[in-house]
Short mmCIF file of C-alpha atoms and ligand atoms in Angstrom, two decimals:
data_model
loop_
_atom_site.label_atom_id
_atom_site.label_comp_id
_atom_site.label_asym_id
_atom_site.label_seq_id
_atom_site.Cartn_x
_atom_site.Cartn_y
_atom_site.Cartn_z
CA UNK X 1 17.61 -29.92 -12.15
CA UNK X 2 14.76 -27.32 -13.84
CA UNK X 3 12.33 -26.34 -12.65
CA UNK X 4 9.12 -27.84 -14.12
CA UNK X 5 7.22 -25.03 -16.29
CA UNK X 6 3.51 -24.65 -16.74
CA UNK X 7 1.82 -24.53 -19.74
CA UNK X 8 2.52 -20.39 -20.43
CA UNK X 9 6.22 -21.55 -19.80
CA UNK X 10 6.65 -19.38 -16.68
CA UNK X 11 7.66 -21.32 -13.54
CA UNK X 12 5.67 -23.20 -11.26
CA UNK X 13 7.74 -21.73 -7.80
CA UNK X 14 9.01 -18.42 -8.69
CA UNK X 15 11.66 -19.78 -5.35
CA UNK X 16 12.34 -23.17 -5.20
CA UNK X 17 14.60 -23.73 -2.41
CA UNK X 18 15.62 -27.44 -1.46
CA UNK X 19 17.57 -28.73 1.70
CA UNK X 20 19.26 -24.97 2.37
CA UNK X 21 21.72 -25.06 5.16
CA UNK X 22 23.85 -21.77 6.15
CA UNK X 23 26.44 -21.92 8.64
CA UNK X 24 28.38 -18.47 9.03
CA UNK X 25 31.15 -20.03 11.32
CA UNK X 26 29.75 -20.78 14.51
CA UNK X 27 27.37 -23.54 13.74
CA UNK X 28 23.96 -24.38 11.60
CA UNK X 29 21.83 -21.35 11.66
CA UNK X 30 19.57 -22.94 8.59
CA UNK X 31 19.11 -27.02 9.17
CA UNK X 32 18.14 -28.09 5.78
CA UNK X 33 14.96 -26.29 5.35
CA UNK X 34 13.10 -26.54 1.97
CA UNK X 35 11.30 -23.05 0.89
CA UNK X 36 8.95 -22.77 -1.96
CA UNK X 37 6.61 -19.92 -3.63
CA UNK X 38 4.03 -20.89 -6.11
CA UNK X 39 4.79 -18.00 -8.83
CA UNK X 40 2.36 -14.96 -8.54
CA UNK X 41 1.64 -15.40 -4.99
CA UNK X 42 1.92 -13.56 -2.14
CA UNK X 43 4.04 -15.45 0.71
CA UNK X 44 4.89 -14.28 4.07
CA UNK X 45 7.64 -15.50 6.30
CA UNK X 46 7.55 -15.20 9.85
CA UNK X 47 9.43 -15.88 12.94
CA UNK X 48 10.74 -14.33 16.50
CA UNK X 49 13.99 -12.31 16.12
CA UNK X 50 17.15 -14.81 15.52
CA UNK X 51 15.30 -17.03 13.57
CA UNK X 52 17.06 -17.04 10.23
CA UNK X 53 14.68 -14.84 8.32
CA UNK X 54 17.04 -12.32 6.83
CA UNK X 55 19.46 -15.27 6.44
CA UNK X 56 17.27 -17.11 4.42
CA UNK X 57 16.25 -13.90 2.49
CA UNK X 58 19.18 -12.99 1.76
CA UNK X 59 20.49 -16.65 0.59
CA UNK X 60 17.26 -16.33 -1.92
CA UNK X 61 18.25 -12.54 -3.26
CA UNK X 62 21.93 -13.90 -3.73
CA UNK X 63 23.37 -11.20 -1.27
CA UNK X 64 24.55 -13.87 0.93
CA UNK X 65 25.87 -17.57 -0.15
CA UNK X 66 24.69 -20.85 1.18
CA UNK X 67 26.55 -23.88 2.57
CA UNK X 68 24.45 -26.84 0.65
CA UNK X 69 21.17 -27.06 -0.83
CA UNK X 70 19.72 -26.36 -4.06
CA UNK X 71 18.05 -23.11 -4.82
CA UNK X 72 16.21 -21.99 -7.93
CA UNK X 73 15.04 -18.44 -7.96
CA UNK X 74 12.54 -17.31 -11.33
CA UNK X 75 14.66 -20.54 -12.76
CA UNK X 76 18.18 -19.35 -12.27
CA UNK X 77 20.50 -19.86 -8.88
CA UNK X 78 21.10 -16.75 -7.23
CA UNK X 79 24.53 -18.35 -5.86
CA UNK X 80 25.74 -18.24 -9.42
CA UNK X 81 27.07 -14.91 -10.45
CA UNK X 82 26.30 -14.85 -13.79
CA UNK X 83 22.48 -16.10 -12.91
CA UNK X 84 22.57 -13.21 -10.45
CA UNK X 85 23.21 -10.54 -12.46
CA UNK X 86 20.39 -11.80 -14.86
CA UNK X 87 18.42 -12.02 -11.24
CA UNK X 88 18.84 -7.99 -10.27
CA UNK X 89 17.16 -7.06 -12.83
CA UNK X 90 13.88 -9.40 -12.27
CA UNK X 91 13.67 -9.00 -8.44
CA UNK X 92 12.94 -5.98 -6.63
CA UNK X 93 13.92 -5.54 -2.95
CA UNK X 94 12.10 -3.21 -0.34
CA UNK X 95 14.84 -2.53 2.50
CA UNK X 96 13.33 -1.63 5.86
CA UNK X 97 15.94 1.12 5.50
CA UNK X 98 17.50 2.23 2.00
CA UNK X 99 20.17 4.90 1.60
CA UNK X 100 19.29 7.25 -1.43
CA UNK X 101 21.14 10.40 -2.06
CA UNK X 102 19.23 13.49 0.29
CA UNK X 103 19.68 16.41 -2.09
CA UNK X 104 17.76 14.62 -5.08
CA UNK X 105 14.33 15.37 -6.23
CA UNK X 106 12.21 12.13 -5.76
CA UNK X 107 11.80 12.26 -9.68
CA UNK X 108 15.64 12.70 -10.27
CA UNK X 109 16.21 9.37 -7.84
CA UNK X 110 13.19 7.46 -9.88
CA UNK X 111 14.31 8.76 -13.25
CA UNK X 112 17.98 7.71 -12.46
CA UNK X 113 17.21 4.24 -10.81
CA UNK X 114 14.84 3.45 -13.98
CA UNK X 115 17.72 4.21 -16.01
CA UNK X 116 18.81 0.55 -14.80
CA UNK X 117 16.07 -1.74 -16.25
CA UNK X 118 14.78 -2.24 -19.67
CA UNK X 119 11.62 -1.76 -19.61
CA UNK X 120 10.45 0.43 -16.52
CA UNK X 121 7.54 2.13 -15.60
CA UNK X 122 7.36 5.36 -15.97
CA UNK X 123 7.50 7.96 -12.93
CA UNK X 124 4.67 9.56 -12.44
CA UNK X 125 2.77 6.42 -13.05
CA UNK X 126 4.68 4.69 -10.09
CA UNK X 127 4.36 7.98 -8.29
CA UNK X 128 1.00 7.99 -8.79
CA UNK X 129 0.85 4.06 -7.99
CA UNK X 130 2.21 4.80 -3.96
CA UNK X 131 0.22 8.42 -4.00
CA UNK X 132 3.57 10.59 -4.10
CA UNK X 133 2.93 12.17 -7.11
CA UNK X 134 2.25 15.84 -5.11
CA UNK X 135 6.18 15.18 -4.36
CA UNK X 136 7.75 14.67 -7.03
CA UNK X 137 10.19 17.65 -6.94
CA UNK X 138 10.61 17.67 -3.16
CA UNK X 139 13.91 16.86 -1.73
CA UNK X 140 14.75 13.41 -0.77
CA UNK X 141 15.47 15.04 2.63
CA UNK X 142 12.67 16.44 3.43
CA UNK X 143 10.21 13.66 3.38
CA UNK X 144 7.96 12.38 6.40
CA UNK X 145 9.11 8.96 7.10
CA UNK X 146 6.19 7.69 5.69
CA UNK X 147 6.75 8.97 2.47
CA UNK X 148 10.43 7.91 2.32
CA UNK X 149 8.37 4.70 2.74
CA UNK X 150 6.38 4.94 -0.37
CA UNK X 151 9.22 6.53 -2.01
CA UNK X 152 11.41 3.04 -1.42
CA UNK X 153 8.35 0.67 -3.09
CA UNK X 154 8.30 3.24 -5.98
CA UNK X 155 11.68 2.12 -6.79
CA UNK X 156 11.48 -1.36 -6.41
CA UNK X 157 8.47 -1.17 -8.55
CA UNK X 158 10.15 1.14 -11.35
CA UNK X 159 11.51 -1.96 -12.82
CA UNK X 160 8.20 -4.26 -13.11
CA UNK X 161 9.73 -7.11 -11.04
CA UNK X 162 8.91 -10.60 -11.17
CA UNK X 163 9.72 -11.07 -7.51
CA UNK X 164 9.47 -8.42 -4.87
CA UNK X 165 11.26 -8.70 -1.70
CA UNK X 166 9.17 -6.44 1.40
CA UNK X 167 10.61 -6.33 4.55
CA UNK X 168 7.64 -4.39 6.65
CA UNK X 169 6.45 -2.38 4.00
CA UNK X 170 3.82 -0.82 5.88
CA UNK X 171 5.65 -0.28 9.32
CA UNK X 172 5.23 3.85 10.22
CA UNK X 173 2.71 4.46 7.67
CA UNK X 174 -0.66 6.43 8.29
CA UNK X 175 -3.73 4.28 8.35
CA UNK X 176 -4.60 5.33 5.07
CA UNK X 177 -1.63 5.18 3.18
CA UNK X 178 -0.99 1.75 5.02
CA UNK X 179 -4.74 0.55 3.28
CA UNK X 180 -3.40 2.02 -0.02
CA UNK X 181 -0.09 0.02 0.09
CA UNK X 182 -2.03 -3.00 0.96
CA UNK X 183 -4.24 -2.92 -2.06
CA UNK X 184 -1.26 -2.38 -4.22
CA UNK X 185 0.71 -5.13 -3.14
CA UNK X 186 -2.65 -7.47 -3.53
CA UNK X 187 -2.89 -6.07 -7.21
CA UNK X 188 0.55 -6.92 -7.95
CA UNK X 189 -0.21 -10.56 -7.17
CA UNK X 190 -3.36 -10.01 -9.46
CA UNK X 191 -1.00 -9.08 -12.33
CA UNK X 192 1.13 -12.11 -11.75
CA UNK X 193 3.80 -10.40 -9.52
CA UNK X 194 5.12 -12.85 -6.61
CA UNK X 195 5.33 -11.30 -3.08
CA UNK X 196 7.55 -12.45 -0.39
CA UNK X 197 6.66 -10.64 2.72
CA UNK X 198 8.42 -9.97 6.10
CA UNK X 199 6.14 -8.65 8.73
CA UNK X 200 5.64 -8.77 11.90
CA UNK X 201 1.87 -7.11 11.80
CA UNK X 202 -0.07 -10.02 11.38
CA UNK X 203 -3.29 -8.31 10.97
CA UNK X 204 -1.91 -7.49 7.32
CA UNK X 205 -0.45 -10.88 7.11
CA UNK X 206 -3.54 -12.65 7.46
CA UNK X 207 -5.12 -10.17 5.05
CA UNK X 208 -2.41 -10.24 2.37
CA UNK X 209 -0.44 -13.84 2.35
CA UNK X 210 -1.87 -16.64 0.46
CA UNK X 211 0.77 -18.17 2.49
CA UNK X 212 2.89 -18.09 5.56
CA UNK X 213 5.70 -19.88 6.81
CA UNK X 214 7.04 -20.06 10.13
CA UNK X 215 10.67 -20.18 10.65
CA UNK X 216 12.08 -21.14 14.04
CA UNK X 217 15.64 -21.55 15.12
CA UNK X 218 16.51 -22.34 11.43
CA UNK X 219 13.22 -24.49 10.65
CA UNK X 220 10.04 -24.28 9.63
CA UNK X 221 7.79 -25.19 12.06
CA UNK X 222 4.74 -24.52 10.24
CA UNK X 223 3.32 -23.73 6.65
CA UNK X 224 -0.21 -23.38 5.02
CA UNK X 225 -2.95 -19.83 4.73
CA UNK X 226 -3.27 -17.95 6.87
CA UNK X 227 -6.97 -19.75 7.93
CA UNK X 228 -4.97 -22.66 8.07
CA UNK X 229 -2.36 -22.27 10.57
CA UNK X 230 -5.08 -20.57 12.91
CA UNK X 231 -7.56 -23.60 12.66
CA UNK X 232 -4.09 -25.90 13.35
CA UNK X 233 -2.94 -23.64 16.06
CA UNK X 234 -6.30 -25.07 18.04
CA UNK X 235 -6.48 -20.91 19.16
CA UNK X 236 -9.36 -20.08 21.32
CA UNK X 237 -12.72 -18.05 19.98
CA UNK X 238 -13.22 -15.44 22.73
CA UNK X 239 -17.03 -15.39 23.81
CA UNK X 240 -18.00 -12.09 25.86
CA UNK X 241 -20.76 -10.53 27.24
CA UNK X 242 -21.44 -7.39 29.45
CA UNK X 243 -21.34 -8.55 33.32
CA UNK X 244 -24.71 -8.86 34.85
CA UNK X 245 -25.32 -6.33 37.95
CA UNK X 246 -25.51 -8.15 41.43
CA UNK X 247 -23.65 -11.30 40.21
CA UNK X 248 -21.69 -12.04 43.51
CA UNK X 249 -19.28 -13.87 41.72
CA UNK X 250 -21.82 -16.41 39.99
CA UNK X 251 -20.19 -16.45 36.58
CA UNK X 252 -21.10 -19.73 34.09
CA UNK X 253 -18.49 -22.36 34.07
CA UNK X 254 -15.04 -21.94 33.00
CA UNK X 255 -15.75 -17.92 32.24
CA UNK X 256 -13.63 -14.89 34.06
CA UNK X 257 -14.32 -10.97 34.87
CA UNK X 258 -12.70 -9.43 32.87
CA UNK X 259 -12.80 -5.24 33.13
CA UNK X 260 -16.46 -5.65 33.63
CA UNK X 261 -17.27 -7.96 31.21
CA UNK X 262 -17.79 -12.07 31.68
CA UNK X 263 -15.06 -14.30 29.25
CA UNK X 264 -15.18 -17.90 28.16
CA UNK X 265 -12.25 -18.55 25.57
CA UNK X 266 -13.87 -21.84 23.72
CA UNK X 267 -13.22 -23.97 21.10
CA UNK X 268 -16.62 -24.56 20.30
CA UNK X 269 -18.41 -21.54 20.51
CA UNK X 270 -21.85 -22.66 19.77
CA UNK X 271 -22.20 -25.16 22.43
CA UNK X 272 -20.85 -21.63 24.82
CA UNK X 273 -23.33 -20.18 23.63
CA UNK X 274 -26.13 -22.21 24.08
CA UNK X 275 -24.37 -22.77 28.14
CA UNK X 276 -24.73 -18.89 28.41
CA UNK X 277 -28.08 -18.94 27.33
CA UNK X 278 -29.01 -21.45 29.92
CA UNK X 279 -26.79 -20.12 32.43
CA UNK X 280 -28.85 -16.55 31.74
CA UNK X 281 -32.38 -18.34 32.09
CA UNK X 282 -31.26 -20.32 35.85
CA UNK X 283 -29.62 -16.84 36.63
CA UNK X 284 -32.92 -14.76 35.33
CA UNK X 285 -30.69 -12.10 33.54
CA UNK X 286 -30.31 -10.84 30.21
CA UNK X 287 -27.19 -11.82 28.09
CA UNK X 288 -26.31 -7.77 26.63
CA UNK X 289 -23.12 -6.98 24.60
CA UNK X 290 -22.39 -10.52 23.53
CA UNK X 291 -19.72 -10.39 20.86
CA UNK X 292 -17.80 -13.24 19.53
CA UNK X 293 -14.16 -12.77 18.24
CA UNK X 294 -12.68 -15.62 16.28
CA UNK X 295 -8.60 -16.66 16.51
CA UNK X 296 -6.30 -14.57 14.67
CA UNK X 297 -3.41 -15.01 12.78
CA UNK X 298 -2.00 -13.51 15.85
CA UNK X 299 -3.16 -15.96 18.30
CA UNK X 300 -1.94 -19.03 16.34
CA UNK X 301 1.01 -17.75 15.88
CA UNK X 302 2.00 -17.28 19.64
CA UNK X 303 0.19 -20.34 20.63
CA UNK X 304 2.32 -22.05 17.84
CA UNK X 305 5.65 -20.31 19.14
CA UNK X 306 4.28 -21.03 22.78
CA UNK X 307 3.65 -25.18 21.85
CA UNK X 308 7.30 -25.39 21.09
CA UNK X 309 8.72 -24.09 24.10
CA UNK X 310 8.99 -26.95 26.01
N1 LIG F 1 26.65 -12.03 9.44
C1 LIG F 1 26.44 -12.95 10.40
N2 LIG F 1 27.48 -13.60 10.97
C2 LIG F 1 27.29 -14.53 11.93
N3 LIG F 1 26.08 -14.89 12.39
C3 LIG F 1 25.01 -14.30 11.87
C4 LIG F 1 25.13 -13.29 10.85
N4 LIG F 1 23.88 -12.87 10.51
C5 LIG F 1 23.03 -13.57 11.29
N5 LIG F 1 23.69 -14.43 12.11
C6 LIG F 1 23.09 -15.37 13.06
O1 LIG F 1 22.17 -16.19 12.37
C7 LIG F 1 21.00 -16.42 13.14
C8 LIG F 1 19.77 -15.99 12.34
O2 LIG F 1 19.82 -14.58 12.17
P1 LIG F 1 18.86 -13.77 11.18
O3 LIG F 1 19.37 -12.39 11.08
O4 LIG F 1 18.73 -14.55 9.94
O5 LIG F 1 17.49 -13.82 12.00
P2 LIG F 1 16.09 -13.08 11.71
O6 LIG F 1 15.06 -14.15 11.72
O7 LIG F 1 16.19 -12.22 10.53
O8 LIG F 1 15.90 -12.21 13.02
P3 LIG F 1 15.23 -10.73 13.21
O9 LIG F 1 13.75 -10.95 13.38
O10 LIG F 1 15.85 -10.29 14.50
O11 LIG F 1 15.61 -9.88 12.06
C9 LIG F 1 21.18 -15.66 14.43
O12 LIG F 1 21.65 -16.58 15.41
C10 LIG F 1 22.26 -14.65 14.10
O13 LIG F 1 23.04 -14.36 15.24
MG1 LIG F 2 16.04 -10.14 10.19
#
């Protein structure tokens, strides 16, 4: 069956996967799950090691073949190898590690790998684009890890895919060039580029993904934003102020010591508030240092990975 089209007659789900099971020999490691990116959107995929993440991945990029389901990926089936080699040209794929020939130039590799698609950028552009450009006649070989970072989204974006494929793409990058990858990734969503994300740095989830999905023993166990899955999750707001001197272990209710500081984990942080403030008053102190730190992406997510262990 198509997929349905919108009005501009690109698709609706740049993946529409329905009912995918993959079973390598030894039993189901995908039960029927049903995957699907809106087109243009960035959409991260998560879940503890084992999970089927790569499986699934690779079922979607056509490296790998399914048992049953229906898959539709930018409207053709990556299972079909005629649709697939249509598909390697449209979809990029960012490796956590890529093998690329060490005595090149990083120009030569670029120049060569645009060679492959019809309409690529060109390489200082892209250079410029992952802030390489200073290197483009050094050696493959001798670039910082980092840079052999950069180097590997250059060439998945040489060929101005539709879908991109990144597996960690910020993983052993400074904090600066990490900030720089970031903003490039969320400006190829603003020029209609869809994003499927592996990652297991959920700080750059949550700022990224318009979506996550949680994949867990070869289901989804949940889907939504990122704001979302932490409201579901029912994670805790940390209230925290600095410990009173001469306290002798009077602490208001339900709060800990914590490295010299009082805790209250809360769902409902204004009424914890307001209990501190009274608390302060009976106690005659002064509340200093308060801070309030909402749940993160990374609290729902072990809280939701915690729930099902049971
Ligand atoms: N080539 C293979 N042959 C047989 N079983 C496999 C193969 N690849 C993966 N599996 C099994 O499929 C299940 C899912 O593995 P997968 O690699 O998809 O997990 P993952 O979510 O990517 O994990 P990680 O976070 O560790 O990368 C695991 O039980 C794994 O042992
Ligand atoms: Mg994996």
């Amino acid at each position: 069956m198509p997929d349905p089209t919108n009005l501009r007659g690109q698709y609706v789900h740049a993946i529409n996967a329905i009912d995918i099971t993959k079973d390598y020999g030894k039993g189901e490691v995908l039960h029927r799950v049903t995957y699907q990116v809106p087109a243009g959107r960035i959409a991260a995929l998560l879940g503890p090691n084992g999970a089927g993440k790569t499986t699934l991945i690779e079922i979607l990029e056509g490296h790998r073949g399914r048992t049953s389901g229906t898959l539709s990926v930018l409207g053709l089936d990556p299972g079909d190898r005629r649709d697939f080699a249509k598909l390697r040209r449209r979809i990029s794929v960012v490796l956590q590690q890529t093998m690329l020939e060490p005595g090149l130039s990083v120009r030569d590799v670029l120049r060569r790998h645009a060679s492959y698609y019809p309409n690529p950028l060109e390489v200082d552009e892209v250079l410029e684009q992952v802030d390489l450009i200073e290197k483009r006649t050094a050696l493959v070989k001798s670039l910082s890890d980092g840079m052999r970072r950069r180097l590997d989204l250059a060439l998945a974006l040489t060929g101005r895919p539709e879908l991109l494929f990144l597996d960690e793409p910020t993983t052993g990058l400074d904090p600066l060039s990490r900030r720089r990858i970031r903003a490039l990734v969320a400006g190829l969503r603003d020029s209609g580029t869809t994003v499927v994300l592996t990652s297991h740095d959920l700080v750059e989830v949550q700022e990224l993904a318009d979506r996550v999905d949680v994949i867990r023993d070869g289901e989804f166990i949940a889907s939504g934003s990122p704001d979302e899955l932490v409201r579901d999750a029912q994670a805790y707001t940390v209230v925290e102020f600095a410990a009173p001197e001469g306290l002798d272990g009077r602490l208001p209710e339900g709060a800990s010591l914590v490295n010299g500081r009082v805790r209250i984990h809360t769902d409902d942080q204004d009424a914890v508030v307001r209990r501190v403030q009274e608390w302060a008053a009976r106690e005659r102190t002064e509340i200093t240092g308060l801070t309030i730190v909402p749940p993160s992406l990374d609290d729902a997510y072990i809280a939701m990975l915690k729930d099902g262990q049971t």
